[in-house]
Short mmCIF file of C-alpha atoms and ligand atoms in Angstrom, two decimals:
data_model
loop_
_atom_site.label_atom_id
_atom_site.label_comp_id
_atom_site.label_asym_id
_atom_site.label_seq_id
_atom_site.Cartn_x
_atom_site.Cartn_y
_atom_site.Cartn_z
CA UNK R 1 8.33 -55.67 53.19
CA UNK R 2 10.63 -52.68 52.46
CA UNK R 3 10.30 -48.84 53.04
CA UNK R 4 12.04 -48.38 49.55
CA UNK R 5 11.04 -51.43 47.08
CA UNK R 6 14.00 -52.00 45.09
CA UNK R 7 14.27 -52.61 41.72
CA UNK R 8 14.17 -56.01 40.01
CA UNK R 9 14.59 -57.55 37.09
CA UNK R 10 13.05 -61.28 35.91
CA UNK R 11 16.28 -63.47 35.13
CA UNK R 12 15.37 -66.57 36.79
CA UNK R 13 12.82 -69.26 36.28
CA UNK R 14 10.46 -68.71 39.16
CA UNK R 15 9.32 -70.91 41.34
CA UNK R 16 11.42 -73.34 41.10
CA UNK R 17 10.33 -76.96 41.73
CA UNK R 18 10.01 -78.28 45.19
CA UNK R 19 10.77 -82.00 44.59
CA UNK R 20 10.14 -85.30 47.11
CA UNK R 21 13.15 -87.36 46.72
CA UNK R 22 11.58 -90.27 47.87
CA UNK R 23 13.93 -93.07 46.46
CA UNK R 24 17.17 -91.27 49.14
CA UNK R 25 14.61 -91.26 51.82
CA UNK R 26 14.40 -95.16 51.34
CA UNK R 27 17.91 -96.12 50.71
CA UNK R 28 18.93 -93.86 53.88
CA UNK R 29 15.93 -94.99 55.91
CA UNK R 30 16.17 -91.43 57.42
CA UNK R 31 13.93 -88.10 57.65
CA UNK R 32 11.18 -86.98 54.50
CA UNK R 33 13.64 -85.57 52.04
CA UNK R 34 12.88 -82.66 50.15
CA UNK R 35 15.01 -80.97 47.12
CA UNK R 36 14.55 -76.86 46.31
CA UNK R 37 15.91 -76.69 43.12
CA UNK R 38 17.73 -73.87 42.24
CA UNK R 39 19.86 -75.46 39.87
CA UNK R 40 17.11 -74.78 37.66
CA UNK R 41 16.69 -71.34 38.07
CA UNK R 42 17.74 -70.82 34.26
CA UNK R 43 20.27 -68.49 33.62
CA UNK R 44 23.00 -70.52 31.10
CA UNK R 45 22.56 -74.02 33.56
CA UNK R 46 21.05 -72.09 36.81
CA UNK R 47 21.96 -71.69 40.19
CA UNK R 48 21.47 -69.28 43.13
CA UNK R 49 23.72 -66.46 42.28
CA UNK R 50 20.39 -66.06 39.33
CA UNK R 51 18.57 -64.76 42.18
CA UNK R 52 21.28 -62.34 43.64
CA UNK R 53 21.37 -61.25 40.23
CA UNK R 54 17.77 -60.12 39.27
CA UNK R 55 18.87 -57.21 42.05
CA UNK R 56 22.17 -56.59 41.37
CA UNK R 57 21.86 -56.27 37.58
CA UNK R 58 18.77 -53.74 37.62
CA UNK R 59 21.22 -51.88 40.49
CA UNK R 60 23.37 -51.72 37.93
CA UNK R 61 21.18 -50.51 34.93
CA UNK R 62 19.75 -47.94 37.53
CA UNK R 63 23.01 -46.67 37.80
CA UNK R 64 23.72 -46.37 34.90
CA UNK R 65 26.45 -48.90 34.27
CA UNK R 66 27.54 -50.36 30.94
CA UNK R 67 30.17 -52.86 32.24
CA UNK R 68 29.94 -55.52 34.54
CA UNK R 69 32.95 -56.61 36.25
CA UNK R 70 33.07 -59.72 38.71
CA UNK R 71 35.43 -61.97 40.23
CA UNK R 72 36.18 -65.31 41.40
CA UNK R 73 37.62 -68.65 41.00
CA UNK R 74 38.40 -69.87 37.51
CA UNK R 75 35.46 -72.41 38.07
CA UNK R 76 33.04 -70.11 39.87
CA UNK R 77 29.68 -70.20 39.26
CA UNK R 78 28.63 -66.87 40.47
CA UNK R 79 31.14 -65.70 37.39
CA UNK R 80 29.14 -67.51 35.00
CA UNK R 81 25.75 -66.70 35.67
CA UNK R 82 26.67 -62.61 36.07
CA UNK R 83 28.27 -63.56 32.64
CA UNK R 84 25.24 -64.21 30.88
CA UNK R 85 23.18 -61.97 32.78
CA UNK R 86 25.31 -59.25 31.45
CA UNK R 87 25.35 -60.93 27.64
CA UNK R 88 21.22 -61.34 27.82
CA UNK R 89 21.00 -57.08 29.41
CA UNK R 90 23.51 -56.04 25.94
CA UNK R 91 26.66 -55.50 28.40
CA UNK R 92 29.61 -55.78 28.70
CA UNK R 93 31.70 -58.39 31.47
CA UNK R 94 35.42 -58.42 32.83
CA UNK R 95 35.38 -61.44 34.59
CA UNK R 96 38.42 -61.17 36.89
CA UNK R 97 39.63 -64.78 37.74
CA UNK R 98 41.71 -66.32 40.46
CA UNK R 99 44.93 -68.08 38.86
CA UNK R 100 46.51 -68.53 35.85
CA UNK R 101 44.76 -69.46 31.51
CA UNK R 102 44.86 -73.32 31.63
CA UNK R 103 45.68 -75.36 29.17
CA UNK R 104 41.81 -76.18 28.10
CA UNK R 105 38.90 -74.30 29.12
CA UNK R 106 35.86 -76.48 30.52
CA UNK R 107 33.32 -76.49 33.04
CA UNK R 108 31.96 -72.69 33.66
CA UNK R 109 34.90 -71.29 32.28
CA UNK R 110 34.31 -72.82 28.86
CA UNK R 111 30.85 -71.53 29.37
CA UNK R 112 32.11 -67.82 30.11
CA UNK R 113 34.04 -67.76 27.20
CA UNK R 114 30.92 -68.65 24.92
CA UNK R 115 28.92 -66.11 26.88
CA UNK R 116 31.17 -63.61 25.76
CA UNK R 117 32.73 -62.51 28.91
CA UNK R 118 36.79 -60.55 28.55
CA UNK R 119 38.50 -63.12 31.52
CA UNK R 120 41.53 -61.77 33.06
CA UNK R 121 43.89 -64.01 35.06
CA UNK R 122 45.24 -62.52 38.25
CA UNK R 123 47.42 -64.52 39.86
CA UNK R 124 47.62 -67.13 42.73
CA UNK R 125 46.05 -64.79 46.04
CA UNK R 126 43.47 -66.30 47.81
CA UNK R 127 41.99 -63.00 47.79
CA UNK R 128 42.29 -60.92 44.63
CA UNK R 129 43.80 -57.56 46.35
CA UNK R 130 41.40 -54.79 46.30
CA UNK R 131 43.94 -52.56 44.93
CA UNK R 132 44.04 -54.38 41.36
CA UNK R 133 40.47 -54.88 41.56
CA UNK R 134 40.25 -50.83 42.11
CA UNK R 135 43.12 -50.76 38.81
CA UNK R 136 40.81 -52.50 36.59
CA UNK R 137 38.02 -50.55 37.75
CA UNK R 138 39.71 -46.70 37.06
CA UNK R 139 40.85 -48.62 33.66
CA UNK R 140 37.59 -49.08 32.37
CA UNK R 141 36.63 -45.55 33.40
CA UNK R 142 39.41 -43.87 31.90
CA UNK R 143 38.55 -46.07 28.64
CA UNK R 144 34.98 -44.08 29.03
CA UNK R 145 33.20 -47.07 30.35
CA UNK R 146 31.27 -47.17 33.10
CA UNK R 147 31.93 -50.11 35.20
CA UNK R 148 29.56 -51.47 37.99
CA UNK R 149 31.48 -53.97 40.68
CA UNK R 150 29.51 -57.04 41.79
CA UNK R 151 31.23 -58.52 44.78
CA UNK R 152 32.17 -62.45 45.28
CA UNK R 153 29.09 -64.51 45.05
CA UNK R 154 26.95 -61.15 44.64
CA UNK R 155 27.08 -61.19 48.56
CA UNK R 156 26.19 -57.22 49.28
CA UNK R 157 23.06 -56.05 50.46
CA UNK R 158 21.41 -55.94 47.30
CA UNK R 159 22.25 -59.68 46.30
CA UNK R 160 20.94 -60.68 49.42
CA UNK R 161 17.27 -59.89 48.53
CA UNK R 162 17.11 -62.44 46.31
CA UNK R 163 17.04 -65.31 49.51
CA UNK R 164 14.91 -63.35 51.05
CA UNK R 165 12.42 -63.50 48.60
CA UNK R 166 13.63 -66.78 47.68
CA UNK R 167 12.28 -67.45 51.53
CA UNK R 168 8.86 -66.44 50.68
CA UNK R 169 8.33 -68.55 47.49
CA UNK R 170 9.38 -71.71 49.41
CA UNK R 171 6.98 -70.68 52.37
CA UNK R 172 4.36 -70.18 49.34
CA UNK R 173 5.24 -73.58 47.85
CA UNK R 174 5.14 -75.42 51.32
CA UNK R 175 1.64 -73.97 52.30
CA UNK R 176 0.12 -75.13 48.74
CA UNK R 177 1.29 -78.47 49.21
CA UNK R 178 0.38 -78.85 52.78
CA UNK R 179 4.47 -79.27 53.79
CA UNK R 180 6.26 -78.06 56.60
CA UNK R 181 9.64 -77.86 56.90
CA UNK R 182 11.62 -78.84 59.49
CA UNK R 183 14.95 -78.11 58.56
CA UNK R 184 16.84 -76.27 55.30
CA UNK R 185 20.48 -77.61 54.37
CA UNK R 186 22.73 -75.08 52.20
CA UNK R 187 26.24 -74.83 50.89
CA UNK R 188 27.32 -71.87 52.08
CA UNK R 189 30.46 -69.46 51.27
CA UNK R 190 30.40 -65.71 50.74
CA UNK R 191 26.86 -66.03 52.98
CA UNK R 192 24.68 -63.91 50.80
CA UNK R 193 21.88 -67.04 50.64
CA UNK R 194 22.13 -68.26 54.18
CA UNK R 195 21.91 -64.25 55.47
CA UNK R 196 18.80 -63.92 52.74
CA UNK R 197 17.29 -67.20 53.46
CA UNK R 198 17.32 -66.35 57.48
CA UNK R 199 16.14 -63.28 57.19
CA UNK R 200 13.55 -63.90 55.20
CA UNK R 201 12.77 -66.45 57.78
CA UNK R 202 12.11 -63.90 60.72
CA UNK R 203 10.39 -61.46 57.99
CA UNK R 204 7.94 -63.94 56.88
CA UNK R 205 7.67 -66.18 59.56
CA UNK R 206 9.59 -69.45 58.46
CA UNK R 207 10.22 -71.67 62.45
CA UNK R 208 12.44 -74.27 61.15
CA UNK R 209 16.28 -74.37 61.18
CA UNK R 210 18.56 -73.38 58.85
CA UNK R 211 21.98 -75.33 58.46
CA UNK R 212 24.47 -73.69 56.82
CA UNK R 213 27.29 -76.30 55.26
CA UNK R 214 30.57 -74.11 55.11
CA UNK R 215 32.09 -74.89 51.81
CA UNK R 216 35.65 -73.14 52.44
CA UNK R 217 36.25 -71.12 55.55
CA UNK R 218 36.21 -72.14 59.07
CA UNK R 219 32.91 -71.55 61.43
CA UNK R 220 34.20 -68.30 63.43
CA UNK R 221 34.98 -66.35 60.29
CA UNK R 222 32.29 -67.45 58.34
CA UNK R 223 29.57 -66.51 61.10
CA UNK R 224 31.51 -62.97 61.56
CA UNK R 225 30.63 -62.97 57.76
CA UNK R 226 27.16 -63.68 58.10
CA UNK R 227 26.60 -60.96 60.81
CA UNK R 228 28.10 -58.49 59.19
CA UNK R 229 25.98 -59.16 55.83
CA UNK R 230 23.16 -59.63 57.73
CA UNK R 231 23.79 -55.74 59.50
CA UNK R 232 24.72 -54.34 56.40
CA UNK R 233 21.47 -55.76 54.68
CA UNK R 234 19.14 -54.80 57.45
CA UNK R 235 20.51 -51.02 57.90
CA UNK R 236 20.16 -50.49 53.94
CA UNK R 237 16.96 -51.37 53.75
CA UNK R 238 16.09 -50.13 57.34
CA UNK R 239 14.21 -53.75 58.51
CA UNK R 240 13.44 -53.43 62.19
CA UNK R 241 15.47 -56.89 62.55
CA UNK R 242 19.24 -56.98 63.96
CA UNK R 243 20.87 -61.18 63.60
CA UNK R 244 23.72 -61.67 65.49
CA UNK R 245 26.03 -64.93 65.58
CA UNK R 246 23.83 -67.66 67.46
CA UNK R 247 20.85 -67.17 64.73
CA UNK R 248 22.64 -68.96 61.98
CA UNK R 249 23.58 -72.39 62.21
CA UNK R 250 27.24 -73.60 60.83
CA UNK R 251 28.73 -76.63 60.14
CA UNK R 252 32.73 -76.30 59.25
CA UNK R 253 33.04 -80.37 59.60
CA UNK R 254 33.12 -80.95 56.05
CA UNK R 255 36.03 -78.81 54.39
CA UNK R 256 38.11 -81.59 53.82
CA UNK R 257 41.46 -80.72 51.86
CA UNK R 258 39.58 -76.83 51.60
CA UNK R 259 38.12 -75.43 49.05
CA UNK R 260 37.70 -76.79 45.08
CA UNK R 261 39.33 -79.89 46.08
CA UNK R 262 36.88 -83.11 46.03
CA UNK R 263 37.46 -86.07 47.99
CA UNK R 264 35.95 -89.12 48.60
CA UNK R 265 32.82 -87.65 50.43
CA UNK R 266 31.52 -85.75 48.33
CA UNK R 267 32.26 -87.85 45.19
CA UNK R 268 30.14 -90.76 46.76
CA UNK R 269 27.52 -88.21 47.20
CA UNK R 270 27.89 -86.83 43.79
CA UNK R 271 27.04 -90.83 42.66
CA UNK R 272 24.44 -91.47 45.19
CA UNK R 273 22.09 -88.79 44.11
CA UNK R 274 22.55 -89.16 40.77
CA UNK R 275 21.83 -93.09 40.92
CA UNK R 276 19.44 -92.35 43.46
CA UNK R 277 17.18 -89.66 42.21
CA UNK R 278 18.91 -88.85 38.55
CA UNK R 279 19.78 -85.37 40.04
CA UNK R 280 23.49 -83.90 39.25
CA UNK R 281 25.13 -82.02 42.14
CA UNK R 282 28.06 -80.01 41.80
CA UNK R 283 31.91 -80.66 43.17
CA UNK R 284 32.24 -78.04 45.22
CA UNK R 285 29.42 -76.31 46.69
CA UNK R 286 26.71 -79.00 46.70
CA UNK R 287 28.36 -82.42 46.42
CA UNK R 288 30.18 -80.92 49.99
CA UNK R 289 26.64 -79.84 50.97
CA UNK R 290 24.77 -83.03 50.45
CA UNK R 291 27.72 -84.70 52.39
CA UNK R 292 27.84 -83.22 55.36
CA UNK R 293 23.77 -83.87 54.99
CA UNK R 294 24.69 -87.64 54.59
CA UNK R 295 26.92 -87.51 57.55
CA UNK R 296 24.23 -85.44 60.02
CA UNK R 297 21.61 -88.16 58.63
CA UNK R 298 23.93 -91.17 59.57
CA UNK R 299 24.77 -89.48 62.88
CA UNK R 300 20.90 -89.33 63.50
CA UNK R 301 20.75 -85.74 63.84
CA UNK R 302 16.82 -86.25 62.50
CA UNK R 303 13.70 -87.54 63.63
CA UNK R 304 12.06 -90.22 60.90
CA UNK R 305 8.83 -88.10 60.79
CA UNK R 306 10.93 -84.68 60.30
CA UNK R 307 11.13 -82.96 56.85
CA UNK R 308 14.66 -81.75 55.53
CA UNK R 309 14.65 -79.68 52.62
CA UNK R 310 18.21 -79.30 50.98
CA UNK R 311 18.75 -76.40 48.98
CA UNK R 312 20.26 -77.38 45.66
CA UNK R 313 22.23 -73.81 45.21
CA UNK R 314 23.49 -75.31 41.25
CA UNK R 315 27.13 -75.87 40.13
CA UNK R 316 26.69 -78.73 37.50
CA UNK R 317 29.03 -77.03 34.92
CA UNK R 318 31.60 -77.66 37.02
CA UNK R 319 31.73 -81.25 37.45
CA UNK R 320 33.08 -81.11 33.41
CA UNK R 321 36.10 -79.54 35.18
CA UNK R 322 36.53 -82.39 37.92
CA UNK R 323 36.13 -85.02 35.19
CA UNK R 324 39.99 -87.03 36.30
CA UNK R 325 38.67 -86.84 40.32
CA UNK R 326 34.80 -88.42 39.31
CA UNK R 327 35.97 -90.93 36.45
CA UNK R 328 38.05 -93.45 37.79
CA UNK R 329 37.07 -94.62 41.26
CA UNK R 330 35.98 -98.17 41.13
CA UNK R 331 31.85 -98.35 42.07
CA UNK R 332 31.20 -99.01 45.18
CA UNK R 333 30.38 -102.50 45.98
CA UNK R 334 26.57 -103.51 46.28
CA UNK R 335 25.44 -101.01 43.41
C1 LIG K 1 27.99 -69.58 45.31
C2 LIG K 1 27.45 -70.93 45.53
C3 LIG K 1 27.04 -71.34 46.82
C4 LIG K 1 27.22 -70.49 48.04
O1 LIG K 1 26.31 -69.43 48.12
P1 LIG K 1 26.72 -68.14 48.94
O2 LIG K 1 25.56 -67.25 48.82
O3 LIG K 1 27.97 -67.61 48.30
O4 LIG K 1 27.01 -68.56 50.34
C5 LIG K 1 26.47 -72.59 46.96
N1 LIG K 1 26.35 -73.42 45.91
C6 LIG K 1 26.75 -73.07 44.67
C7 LIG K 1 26.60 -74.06 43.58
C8 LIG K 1 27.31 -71.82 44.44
O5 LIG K 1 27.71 -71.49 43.21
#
């Protein structure tokens, strides 16, 4: 596939399992329903930034690094998982964390403590400016460390192979079991598995769509996102294959009160797949996901005899954190 194969290494529980979720299909009366789950992908509770990481991390042993330093939101998952990549390689992690210590620690952040991880708070940006980012980086260096930066989500060039890889185990999994796929729904933020997912699509041949679910920013910026990952990715690796804005599909009609915050939509999808099929989604990234899924499926956006596939991209952890928003809404009536 590539002129230069990169290196690897094996972090995640591969393939994960395709599942029929045949019990949603009923209650919805809609499309076959597929789940990909990459919740399970292993790596201290699983999710898709395991995949970004089997590249990044052996990037990072190539060159040489003995530190890992990440960022995020105080609940990230992509923070998490790079945590206990870094504790199972022998190295060290600065986790550097949107916000202020809060009173308890639960949900991911709970889990990167345990993992070992040094957290630093830095305040209330949106954006953690790149000059304090750069501070904490010429620290560790002048402390004789040698640090190696993975970006938000592990959205850079070299993340991005995992999707496209991941692409090519789900085309596997659909040809044993005599599936096609008619559409993939993802969460999608810092783009890394919608840009590796699609072009793994036009490298291995996948025809079905691909709807991203914008978890935070609106469509515009996200899609300049996308095509500027998808460039970047595509001129590292020199792939004959240029994406521009009307190859990826994006949905910004589900941010509700923005990002982290969970409201009534994707709390009643939280329940109805877990009463439905037993299967936990997160607050943030997938519960949003799976309701703007809902909402496409009620709006008959899908044929009965089409297959939809969503992507389960992880997040669990976190639903510890959102414990006050999921605990105390009366059940809905005819459950
Ligand atoms: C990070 C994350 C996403 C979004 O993936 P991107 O590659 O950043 O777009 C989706 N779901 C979960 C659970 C995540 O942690």
């Amino acid at each position: 596939m590539l002129k230069e194969e990169p290196p690897r290494l094996r972090l995640a529980h591969l393939p994960t399992p395709l599942e029929e979720m045949p019990n949603l299909r009923q209650r919805l009366k809609g499309p076959r329903l597929l789940i990909k789950r990459d919740d399970l992908t292993g790596l201290a509770t699983g999710g898709n930034k395991t995949r970004k990481l089997e590249y990044l991390m052996a990037d990072a042993l190539a060159q040489g690094a003995d530190t890992i330093v990440t960022l995020g939101a105080a609940q990230s998952n992509h923070v998490r998982q790079t945590a206990a990549a870094a504790a199972k390689l022998g190295l060290r992690a600065v986790l550097l964390l949107r916000g202020e210590e809060p009173p308890l620690r639960t949900g991911n952040l709970l889990l990167d403590s345990l993992l070992g991880a040094e957290v630093r708070w830095m305040g209330p940006q949106r954006q953690i400016p790149p000059e304090q980012i750069a501070g904490v980086l010429e620290e560790l260096m002048q402390a004789g460390q040698k640090p190696y930066l993975v970006p938000y989500g592990g959205s850079n060039e070299v993340g991005v192979l995992g999707y496209i890889q991941a692409m090519r185990e789900l085309l596997d999994q659909l040809e044993e079991s005599g599936l096609e796929a008619d559409y993939l729904v993802i969460a999608t933020s810092s783009g890394g598995t919608q840009v590796g997912l699609t072009l793994g699509a036009k490298i291995y041949g996948y025809a079905g769509e691909i709807v991203g679910i914008s978890v935070d920013l609106p469509r515009g910026e996200l899609l300049s996102n996308l095509v500027s990952l998808a460039q970047a990715t595509a001129s590292r690796w020199e792939f004959a294959l240029s994406l521009g804005r009307d190859d990826f599909i994006v949905y910004d009609d589900y941010l509700g009160e923005g990002y982290g915050i969970l409201g009534p939509p994707e709390a009643e999808a939280i329940r109805l797949l877990a009463r439905t099929e037993g299967i936990l989604l997160d607050p943030v990234y997938t519960g949003r996901a799976m309701a703007g899924l809902l909402d496409l499926i009620h709006k008959g956006t899908f044929q009965p005899e089409e297959t939809v596939i969503f992507w389960h991209t992880g997040g669990t952890p976190a639903l510890f954190a959102y414990a006050e928003e999921l605990s105390f809404r009366p059940p809905r009536t005819g459950r």
